[in-house]
Short mmCIF file of C-alpha atoms and ligand atoms in Angstrom, two decimals:
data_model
loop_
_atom_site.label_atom_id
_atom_site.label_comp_id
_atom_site.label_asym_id
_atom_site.label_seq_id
_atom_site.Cartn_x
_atom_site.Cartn_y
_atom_site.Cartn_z
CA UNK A 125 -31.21 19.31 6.04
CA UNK A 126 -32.02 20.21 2.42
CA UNK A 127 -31.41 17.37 0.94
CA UNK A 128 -34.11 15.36 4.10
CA UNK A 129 -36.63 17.96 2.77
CA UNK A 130 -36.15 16.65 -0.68
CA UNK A 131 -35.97 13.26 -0.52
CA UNK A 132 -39.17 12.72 1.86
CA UNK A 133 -41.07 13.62 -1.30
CA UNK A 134 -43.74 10.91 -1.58
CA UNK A 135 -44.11 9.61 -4.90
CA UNK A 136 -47.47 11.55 -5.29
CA UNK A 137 -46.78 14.93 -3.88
CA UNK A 138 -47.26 17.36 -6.69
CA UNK A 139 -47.31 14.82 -9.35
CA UNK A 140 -50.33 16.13 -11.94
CA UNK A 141 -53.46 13.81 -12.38
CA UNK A 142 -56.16 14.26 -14.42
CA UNK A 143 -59.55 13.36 -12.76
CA UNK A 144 -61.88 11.94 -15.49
CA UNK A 145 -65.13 11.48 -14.10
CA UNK A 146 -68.05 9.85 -15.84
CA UNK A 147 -71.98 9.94 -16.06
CA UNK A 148 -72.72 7.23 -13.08
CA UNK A 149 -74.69 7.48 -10.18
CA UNK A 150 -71.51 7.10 -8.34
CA UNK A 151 -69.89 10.80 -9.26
CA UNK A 152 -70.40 12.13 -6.05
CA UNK A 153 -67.64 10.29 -4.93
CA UNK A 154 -65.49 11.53 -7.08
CA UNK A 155 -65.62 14.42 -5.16
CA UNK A 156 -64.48 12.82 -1.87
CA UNK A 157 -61.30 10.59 -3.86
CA UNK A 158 -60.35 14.35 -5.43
CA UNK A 159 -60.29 15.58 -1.53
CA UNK A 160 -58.46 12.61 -0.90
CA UNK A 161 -56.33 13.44 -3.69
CA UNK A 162 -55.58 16.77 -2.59
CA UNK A 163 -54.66 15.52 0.95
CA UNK A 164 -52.00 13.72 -0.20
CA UNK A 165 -50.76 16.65 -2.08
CA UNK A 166 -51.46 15.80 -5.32
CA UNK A 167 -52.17 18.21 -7.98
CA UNK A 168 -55.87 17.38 -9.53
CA UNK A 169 -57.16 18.51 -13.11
CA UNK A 170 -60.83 17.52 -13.28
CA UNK A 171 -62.39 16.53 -16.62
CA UNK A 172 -66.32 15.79 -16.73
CA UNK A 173 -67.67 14.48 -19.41
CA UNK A 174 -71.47 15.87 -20.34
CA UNK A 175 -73.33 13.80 -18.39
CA UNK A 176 -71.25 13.72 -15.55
CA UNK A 177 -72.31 17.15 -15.34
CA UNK A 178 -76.04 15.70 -14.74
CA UNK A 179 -74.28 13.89 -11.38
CA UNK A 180 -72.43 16.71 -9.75
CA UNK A 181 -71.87 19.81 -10.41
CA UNK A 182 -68.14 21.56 -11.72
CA UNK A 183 -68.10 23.88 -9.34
CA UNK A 184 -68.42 21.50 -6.34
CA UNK A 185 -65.88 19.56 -7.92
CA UNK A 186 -63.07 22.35 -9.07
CA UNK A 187 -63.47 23.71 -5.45
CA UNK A 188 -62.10 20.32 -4.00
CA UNK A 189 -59.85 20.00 -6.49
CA UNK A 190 -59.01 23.03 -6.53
CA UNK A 191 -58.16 23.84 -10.10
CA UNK A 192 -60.93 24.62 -13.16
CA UNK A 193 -62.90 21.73 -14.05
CA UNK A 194 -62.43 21.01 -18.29
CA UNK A 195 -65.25 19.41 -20.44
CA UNK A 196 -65.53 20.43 -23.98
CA UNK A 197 -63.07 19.41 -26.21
CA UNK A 198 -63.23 22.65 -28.40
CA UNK A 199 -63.31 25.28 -25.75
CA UNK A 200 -59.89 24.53 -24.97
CA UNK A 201 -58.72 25.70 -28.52
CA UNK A 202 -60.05 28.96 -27.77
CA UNK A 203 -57.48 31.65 -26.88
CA UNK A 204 -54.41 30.58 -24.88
CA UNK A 205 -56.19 27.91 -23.18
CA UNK A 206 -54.47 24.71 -22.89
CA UNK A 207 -54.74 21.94 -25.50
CA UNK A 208 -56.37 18.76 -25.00
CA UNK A 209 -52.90 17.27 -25.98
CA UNK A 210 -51.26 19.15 -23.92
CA UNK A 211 -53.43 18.66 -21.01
CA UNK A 212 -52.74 14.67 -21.91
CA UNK A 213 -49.43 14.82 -22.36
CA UNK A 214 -48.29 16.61 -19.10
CA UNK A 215 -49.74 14.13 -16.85
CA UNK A 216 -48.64 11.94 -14.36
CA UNK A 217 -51.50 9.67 -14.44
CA UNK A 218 -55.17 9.38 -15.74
CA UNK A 219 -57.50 8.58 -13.01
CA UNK A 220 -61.04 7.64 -14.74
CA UNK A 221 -63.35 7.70 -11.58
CA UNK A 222 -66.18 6.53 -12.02
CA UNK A 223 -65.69 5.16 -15.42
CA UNK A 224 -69.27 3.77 -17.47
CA UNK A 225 -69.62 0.73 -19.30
CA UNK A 226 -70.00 3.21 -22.22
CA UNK A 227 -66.54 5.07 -21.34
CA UNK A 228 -64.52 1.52 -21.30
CA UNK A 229 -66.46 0.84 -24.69
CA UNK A 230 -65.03 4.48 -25.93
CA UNK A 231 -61.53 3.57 -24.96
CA UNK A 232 -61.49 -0.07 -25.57
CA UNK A 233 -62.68 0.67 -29.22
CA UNK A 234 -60.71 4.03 -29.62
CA UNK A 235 -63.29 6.19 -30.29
CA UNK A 236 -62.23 9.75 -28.83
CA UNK A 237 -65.89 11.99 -29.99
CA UNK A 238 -65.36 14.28 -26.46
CA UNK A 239 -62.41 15.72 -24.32
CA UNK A 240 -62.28 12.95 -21.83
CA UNK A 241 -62.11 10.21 -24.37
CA UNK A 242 -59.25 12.32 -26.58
CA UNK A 243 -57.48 13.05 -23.73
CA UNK A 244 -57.39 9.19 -22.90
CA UNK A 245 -56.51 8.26 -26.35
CA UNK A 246 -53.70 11.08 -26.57
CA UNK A 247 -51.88 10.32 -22.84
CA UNK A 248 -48.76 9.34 -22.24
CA UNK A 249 -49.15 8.66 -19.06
CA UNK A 250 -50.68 5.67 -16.95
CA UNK A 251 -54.50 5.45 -17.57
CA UNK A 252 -56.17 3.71 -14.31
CA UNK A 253 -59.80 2.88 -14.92
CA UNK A 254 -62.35 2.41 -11.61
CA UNK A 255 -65.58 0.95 -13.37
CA UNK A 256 -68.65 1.67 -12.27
CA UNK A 257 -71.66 0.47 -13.15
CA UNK A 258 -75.09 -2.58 -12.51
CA UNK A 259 -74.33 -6.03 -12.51
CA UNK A 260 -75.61 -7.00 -15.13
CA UNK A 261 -73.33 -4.62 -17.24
CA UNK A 262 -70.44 -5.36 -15.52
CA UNK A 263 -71.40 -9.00 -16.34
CA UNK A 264 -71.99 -8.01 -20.18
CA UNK A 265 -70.06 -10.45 -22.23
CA UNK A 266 -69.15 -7.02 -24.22
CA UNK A 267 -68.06 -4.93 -21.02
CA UNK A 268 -66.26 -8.04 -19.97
CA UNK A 269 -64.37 -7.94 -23.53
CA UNK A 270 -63.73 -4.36 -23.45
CA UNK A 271 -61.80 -4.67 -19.59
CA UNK A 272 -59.53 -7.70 -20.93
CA UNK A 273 -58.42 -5.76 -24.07
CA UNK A 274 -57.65 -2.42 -22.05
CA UNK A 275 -56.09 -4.90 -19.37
CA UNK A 276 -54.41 -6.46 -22.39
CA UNK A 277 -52.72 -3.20 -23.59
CA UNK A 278 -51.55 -1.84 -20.03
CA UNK A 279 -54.62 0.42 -18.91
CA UNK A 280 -54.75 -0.27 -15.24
CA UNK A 281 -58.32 -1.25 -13.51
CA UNK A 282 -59.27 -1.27 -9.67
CA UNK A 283 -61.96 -3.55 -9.61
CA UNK A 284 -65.48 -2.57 -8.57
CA UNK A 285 -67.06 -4.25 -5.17
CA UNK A 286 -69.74 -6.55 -4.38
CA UNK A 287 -72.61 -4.58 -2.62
CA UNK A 288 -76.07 -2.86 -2.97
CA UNK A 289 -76.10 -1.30 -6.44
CA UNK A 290 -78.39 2.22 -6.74
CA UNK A 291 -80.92 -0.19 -8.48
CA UNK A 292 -81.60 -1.83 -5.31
CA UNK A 293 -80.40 -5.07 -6.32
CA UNK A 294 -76.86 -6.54 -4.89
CA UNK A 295 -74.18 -7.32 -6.74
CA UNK A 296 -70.62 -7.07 -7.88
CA UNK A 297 -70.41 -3.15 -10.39
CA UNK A 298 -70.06 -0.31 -7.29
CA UNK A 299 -67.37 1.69 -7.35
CA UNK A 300 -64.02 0.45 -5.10
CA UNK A 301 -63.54 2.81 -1.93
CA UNK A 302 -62.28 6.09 -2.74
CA UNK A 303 -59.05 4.88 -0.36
CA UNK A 304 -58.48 2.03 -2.75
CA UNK A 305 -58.85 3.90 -5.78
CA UNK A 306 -55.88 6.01 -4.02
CA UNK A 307 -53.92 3.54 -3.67
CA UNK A 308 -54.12 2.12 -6.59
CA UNK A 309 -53.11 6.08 -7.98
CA UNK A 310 -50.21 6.23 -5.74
CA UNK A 311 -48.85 2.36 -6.66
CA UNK A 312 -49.25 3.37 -10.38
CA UNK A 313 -47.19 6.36 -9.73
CA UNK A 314 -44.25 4.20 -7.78
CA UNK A 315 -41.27 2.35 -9.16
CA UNK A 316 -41.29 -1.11 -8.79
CA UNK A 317 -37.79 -1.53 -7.71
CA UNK A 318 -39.07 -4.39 -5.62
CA UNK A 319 -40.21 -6.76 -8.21
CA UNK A 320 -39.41 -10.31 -7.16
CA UNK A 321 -39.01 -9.71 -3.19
CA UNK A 322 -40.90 -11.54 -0.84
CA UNK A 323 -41.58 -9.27 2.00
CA UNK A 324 -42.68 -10.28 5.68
CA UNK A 325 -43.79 -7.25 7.83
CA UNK A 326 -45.11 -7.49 11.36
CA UNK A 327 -47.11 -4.72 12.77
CA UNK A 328 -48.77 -3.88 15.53
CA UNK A 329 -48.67 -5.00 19.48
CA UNK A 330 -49.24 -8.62 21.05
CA UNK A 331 -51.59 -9.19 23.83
CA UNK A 332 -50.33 -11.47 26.36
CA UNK A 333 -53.54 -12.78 28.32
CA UNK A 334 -53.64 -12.76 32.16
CA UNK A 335 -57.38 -14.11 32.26
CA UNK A 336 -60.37 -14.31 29.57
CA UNK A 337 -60.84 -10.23 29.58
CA UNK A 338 -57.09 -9.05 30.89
CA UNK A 339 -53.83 -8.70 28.90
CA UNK A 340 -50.82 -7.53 28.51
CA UNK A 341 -49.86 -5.39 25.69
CA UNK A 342 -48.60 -1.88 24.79
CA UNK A 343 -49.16 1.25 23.27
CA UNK A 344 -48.38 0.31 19.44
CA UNK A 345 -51.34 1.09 16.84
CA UNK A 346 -49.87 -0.95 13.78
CA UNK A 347 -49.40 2.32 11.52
CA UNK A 348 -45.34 2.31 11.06
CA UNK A 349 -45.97 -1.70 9.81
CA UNK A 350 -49.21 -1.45 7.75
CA UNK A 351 -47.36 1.43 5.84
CA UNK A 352 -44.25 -0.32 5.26
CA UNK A 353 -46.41 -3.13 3.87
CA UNK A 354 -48.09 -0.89 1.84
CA UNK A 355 -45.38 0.86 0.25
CA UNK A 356 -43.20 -2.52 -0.42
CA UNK A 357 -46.70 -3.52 -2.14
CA UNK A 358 -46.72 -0.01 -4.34
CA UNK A 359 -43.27 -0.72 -5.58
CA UNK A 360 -43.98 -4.49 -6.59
CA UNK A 361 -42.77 -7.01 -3.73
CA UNK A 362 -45.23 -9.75 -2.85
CA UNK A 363 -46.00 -8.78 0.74
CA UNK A 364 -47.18 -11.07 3.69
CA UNK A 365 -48.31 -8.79 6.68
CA UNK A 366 -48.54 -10.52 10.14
CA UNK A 367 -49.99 -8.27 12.49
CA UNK A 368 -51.12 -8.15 16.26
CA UNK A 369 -54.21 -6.36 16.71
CA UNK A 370 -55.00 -3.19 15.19
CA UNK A 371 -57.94 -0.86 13.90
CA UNK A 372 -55.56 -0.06 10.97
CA UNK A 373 -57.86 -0.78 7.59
CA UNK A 374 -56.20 -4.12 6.00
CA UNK A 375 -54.35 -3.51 2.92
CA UNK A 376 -55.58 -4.69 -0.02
CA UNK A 377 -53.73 -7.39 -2.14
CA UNK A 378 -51.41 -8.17 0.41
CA UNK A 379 -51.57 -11.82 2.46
CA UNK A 380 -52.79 -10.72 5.56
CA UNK A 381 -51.97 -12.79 8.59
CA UNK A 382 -53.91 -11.86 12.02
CA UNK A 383 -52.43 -12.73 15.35
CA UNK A 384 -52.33 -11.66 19.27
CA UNK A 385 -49.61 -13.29 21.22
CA UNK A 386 -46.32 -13.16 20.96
CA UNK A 387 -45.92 -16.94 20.36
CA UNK A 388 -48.85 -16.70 17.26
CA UNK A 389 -46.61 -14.44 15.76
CA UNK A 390 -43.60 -15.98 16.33
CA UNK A 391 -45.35 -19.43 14.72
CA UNK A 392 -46.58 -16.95 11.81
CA UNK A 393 -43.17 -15.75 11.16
CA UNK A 394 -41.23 -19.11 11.37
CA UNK A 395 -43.60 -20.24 8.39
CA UNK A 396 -43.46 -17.42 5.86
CA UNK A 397 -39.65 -16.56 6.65
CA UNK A 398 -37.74 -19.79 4.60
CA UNK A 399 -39.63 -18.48 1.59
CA UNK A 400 -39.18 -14.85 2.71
CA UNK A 401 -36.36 -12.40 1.32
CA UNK A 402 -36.90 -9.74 3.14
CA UNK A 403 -38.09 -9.22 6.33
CA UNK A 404 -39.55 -6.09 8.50
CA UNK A 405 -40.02 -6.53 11.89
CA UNK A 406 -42.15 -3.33 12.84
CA UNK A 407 -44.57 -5.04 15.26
CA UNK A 408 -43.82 -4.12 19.40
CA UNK A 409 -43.56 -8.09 20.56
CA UNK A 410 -43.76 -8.21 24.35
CA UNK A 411 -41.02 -9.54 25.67
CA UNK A 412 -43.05 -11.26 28.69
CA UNK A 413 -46.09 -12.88 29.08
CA UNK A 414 -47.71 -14.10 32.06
CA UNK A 415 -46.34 -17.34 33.55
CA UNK A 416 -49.75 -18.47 33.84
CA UNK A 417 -53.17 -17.44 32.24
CA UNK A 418 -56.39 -17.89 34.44
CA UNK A 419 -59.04 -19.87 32.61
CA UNK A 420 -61.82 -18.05 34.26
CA UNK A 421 -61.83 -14.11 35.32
CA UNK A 422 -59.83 -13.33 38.59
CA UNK A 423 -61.55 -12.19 41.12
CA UNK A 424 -60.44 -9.14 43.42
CA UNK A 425 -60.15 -11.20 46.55
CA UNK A 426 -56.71 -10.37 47.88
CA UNK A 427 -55.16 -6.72 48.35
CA UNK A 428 -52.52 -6.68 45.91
CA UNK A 429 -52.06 -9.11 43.11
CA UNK A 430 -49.01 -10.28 41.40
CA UNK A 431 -48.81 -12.03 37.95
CA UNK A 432 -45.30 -14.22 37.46
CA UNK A 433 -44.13 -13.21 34.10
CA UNK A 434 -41.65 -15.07 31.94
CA UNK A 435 -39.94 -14.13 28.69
CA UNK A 436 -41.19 -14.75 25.11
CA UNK A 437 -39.24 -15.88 22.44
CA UNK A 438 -36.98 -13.28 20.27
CA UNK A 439 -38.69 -13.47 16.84
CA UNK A 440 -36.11 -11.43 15.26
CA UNK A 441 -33.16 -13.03 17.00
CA UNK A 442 -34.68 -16.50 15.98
CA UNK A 443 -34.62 -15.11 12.42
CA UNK A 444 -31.54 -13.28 12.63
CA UNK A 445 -29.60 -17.17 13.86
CA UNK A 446 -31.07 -18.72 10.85
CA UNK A 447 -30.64 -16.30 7.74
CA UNK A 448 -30.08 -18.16 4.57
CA UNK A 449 -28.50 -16.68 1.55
CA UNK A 450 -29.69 -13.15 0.83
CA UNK A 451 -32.28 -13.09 3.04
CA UNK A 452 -32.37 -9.38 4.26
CA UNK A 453 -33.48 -8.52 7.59
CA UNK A 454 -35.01 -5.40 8.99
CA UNK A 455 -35.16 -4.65 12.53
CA UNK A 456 -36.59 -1.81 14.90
CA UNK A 457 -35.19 -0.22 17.96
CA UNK A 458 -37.20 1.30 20.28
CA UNK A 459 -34.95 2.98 22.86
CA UNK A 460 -35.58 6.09 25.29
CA UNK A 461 -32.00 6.49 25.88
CA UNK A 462 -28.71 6.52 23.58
CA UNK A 463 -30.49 5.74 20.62
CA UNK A 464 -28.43 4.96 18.34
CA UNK A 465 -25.18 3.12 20.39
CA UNK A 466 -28.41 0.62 21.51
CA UNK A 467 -30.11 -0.02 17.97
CA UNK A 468 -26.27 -0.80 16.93
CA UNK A 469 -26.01 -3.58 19.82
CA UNK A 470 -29.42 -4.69 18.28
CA UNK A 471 -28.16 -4.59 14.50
CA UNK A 472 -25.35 -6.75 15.58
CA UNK A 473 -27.02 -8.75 18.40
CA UNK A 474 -29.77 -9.95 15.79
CA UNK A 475 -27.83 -10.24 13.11
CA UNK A 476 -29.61 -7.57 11.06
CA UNK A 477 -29.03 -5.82 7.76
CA UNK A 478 -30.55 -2.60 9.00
CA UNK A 479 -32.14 -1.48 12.28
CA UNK A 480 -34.64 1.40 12.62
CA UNK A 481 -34.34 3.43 15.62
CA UNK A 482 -37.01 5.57 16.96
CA UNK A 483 -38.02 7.38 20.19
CA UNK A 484 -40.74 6.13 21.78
CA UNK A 485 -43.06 9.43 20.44
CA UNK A 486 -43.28 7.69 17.21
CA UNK A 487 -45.61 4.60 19.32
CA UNK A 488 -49.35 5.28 18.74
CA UNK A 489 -48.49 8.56 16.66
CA UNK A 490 -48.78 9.86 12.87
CA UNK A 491 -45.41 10.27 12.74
CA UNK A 492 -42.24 8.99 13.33
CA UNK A 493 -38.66 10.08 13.80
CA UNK A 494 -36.22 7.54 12.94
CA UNK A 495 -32.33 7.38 13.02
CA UNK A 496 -31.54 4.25 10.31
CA UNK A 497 -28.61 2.59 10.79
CA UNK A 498 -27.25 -0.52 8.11
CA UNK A 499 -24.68 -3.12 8.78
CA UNK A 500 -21.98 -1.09 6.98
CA UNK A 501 -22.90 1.45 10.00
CA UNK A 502 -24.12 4.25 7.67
CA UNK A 503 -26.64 5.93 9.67
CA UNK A 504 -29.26 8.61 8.44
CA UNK A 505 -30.68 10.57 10.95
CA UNK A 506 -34.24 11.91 9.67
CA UNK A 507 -36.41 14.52 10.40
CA UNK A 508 -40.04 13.60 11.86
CA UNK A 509 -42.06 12.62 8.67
CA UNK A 510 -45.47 11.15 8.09
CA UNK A 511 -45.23 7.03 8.90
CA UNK A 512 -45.67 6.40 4.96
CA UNK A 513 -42.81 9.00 4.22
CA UNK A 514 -40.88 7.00 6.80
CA UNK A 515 -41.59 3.69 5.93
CA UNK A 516 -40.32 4.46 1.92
CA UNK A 517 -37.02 5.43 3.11
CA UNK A 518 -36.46 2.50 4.81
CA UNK A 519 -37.51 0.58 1.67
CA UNK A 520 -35.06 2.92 -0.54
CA UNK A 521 -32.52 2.34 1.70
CA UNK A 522 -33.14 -1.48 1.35
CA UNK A 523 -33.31 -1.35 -2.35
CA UNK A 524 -29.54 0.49 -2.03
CA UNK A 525 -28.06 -2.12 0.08
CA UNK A 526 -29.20 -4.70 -1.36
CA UNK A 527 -28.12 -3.35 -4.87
CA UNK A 528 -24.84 -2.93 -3.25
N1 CTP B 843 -38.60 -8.26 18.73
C1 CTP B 843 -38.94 -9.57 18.42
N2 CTP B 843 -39.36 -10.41 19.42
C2 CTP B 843 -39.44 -9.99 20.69
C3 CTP B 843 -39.08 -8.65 21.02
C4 CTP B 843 -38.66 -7.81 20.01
O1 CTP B 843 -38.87 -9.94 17.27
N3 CTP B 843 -39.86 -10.83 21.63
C5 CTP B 843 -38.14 -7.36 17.64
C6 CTP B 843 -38.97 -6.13 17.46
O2 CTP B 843 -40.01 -6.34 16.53
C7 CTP B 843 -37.97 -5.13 16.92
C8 CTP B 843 -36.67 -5.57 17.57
O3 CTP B 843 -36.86 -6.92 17.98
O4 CTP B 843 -37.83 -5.21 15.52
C9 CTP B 843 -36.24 -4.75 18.74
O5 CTP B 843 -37.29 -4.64 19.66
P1 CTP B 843 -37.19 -3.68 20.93
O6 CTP B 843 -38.47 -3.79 21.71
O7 CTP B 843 -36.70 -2.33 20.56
O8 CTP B 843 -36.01 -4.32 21.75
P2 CTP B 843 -35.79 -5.70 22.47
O9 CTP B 843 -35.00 -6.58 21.56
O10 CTP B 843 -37.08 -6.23 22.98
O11 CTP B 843 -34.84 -5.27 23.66
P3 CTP B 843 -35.12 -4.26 24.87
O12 CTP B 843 -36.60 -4.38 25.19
O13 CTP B 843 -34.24 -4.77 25.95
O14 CTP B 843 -34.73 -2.88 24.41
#
């Protein structure tokens, strides 16, 4: 049991980041991505610079983040208070949110005149920069400069959006989501023991139509397959996502293919599988549609109604008959009774590498309890975890395999 508890560390639980935040209008939010942060069990040291400080204030922001806020470089000195080496040095990753056009000048140009800017220029850890600032800064030949260099010498950017800028105008300079910037922290954090894959997920349900309004479908909200995309796109694979529909938010820099039926995703599949090398299938495919779908809404004429239903085609089967080379493929098992003697029959059935088999309490849920069983019949039997706990020990125990 210890050894579960362990190992369904996420990769940012407890790791240390230092919060810079910056003078822009946008520092409020910087307050909502340290909550964020903190949700995911990070550990958050803020650093303002001055005129963040005329933004926000550091008390709203070391509440959330629940440690004291640091600003001047030469009050740490005093006493036994940390160093601004130190405080560089023991972290996991910089976060610079918002960052100025003037902070990316600092950094790009390696002047270090206050903490934030020392701390940057002392780090050895990952520096990830979310800009913030007007258009027409953000379009500055010399902000545009300063970005490629950092780029150029590893500092990490998530770019800002397209939208209405506090000047009233629109335009590409706001700051990314406070969810992206998170993800971006947490895939700077991860190994990228997936470099070079080619993953295909499916997530989600189909919808099998019985009329124009009426379908078919089933309980499945997408979240088991949009986090296993997620996390195979943290730790470097190039990820298509085919997925039935969901109100899961769409990754970012993945391929994202949308689709309802069962035969949309089986023609989405069968064209991103040759060039595929691994493949999860986490989406709930129904396994009949109707016969016969009304053009027109049926009316309730007759008592009792009864819709002829007739079997869809085994995506993962079809896959599973024509696996090339080392194409690895990933199946699930959804089973209310003897779990894991059924999700074998389906490993071997469907020609699989590894099945995941879970209860059906894990449909439509946060979590998920999964048994994983691989073609050598090794089986792990976890504890219930969150879905992105669950879906990175799948991927580890991919990455094992496949190592051999
Ligand atoms: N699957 C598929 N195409 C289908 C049905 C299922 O690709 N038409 C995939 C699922 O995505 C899952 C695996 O097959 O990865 C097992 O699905 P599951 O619903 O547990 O089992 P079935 O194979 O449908 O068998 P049964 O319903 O009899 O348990």
């Amino acid at each position: 049991m210890d050894s579960f508890r362990r190992n369904t560390v996420v990769v940012i639980k407890d790791k240390k980041i230092l919060l810079g935040v910056t003078g822009a209008i946008s520092a409020y939010k910087a307050l909502e991505l340290a909550r964020l942060l903190i949700k995911k069990e990070a550990a958050v040291w803020p650093v303002m610079t001055r005129s963040a400080k005329e933004f926000i204030t550091p008390l709203s922001l070391s509440t959330l983040a629940k440690n004291p806020v640091y600003s001047e470089l030469f009050e740490l000195t005093e006493g036994n208070r940390i160093s601004h080496i130190e405080l560089a040095q023991t972290a996991d990753l910089i976060v610079v949110a918002p960052a100025t056009a003037d902070f990316i000048g600092k950094a790009a140009s390696g002047i270090a005149d206050d903490l934030l800017t020392t701390i940057v220029m002392a780090a050895a850890a990952p520096v990830l920069i979310a800009p913030s600032m007007n258009t027409v800064m953000w379009e500055n030949p010399i902000v545009v400069a300063n970005v490629g260099k950092l780029k150029g010498l590893g500092y990490l950017f998530v770019e800002p959006e397209e939208g209405e800028l506090a000047c009233g105008r629109a335009g590409k300079g706001r700051l990314a989501a406070v969810e992206d910037i998170t993800e971006a922290a947490i895939e700077a954090l991860s190994a990228k023991d997936l470099k070079g894959e080619k993953v295909l997920v499916t997530a989600g349900p189909t919808r099998e139509p019985i009329d124009p309004v009426r379908y078919v479908s089933n309980a499945s909200s997408g979240r088991m397959g949009y986090a296993i995309a997620r996390a195979a796109k943290r730790r470097g694979a190039e990820v298509v996502l085919v997925s039935g529909p969901s109100s899961m938010p769409r990754p970012s820099g993945i391929t994202f293919v949308p689709v309802s039926t069962a035969e949309e995703m089986h023609e989405a599949c069968v064209s991103y599988y040759p060039q595929s090398t691994l493949v999860i299938m986490a989406a709930a495919v129904a396994d009949y549609r109707p016969k016969k779908s009304y053009p027109t809404k049926v009316k309730k004429d007759a008592v009792s109604l009864t819709v002829d239903m007739e079997r869809t085609e085994d995506v993962l089967k079809y896959m599973g008959k024509k696996k090339k080379g080392d194409q690895f493929l990933v199946g699930f098992a959804l089973e209310t009774e003897n779990l894991e003697e059924n999700a074998r029959k389906k490993l071997n059935e469907k020609n699989l590498d590894l099945v995941v088999a879970n209860p059906p309490a894990g449909l439509d849920s946060e979590t998920n309890q999964v048994t994983i069983i691989n073609r050598d019949n090794d089986t792990e039997v976890l504890p219930a975890m969150s879905k992105d706990e669950v879906a990175d020990r799948i991927l580890d125990n991919v990455v094992r395999l496949k190592r051999g």
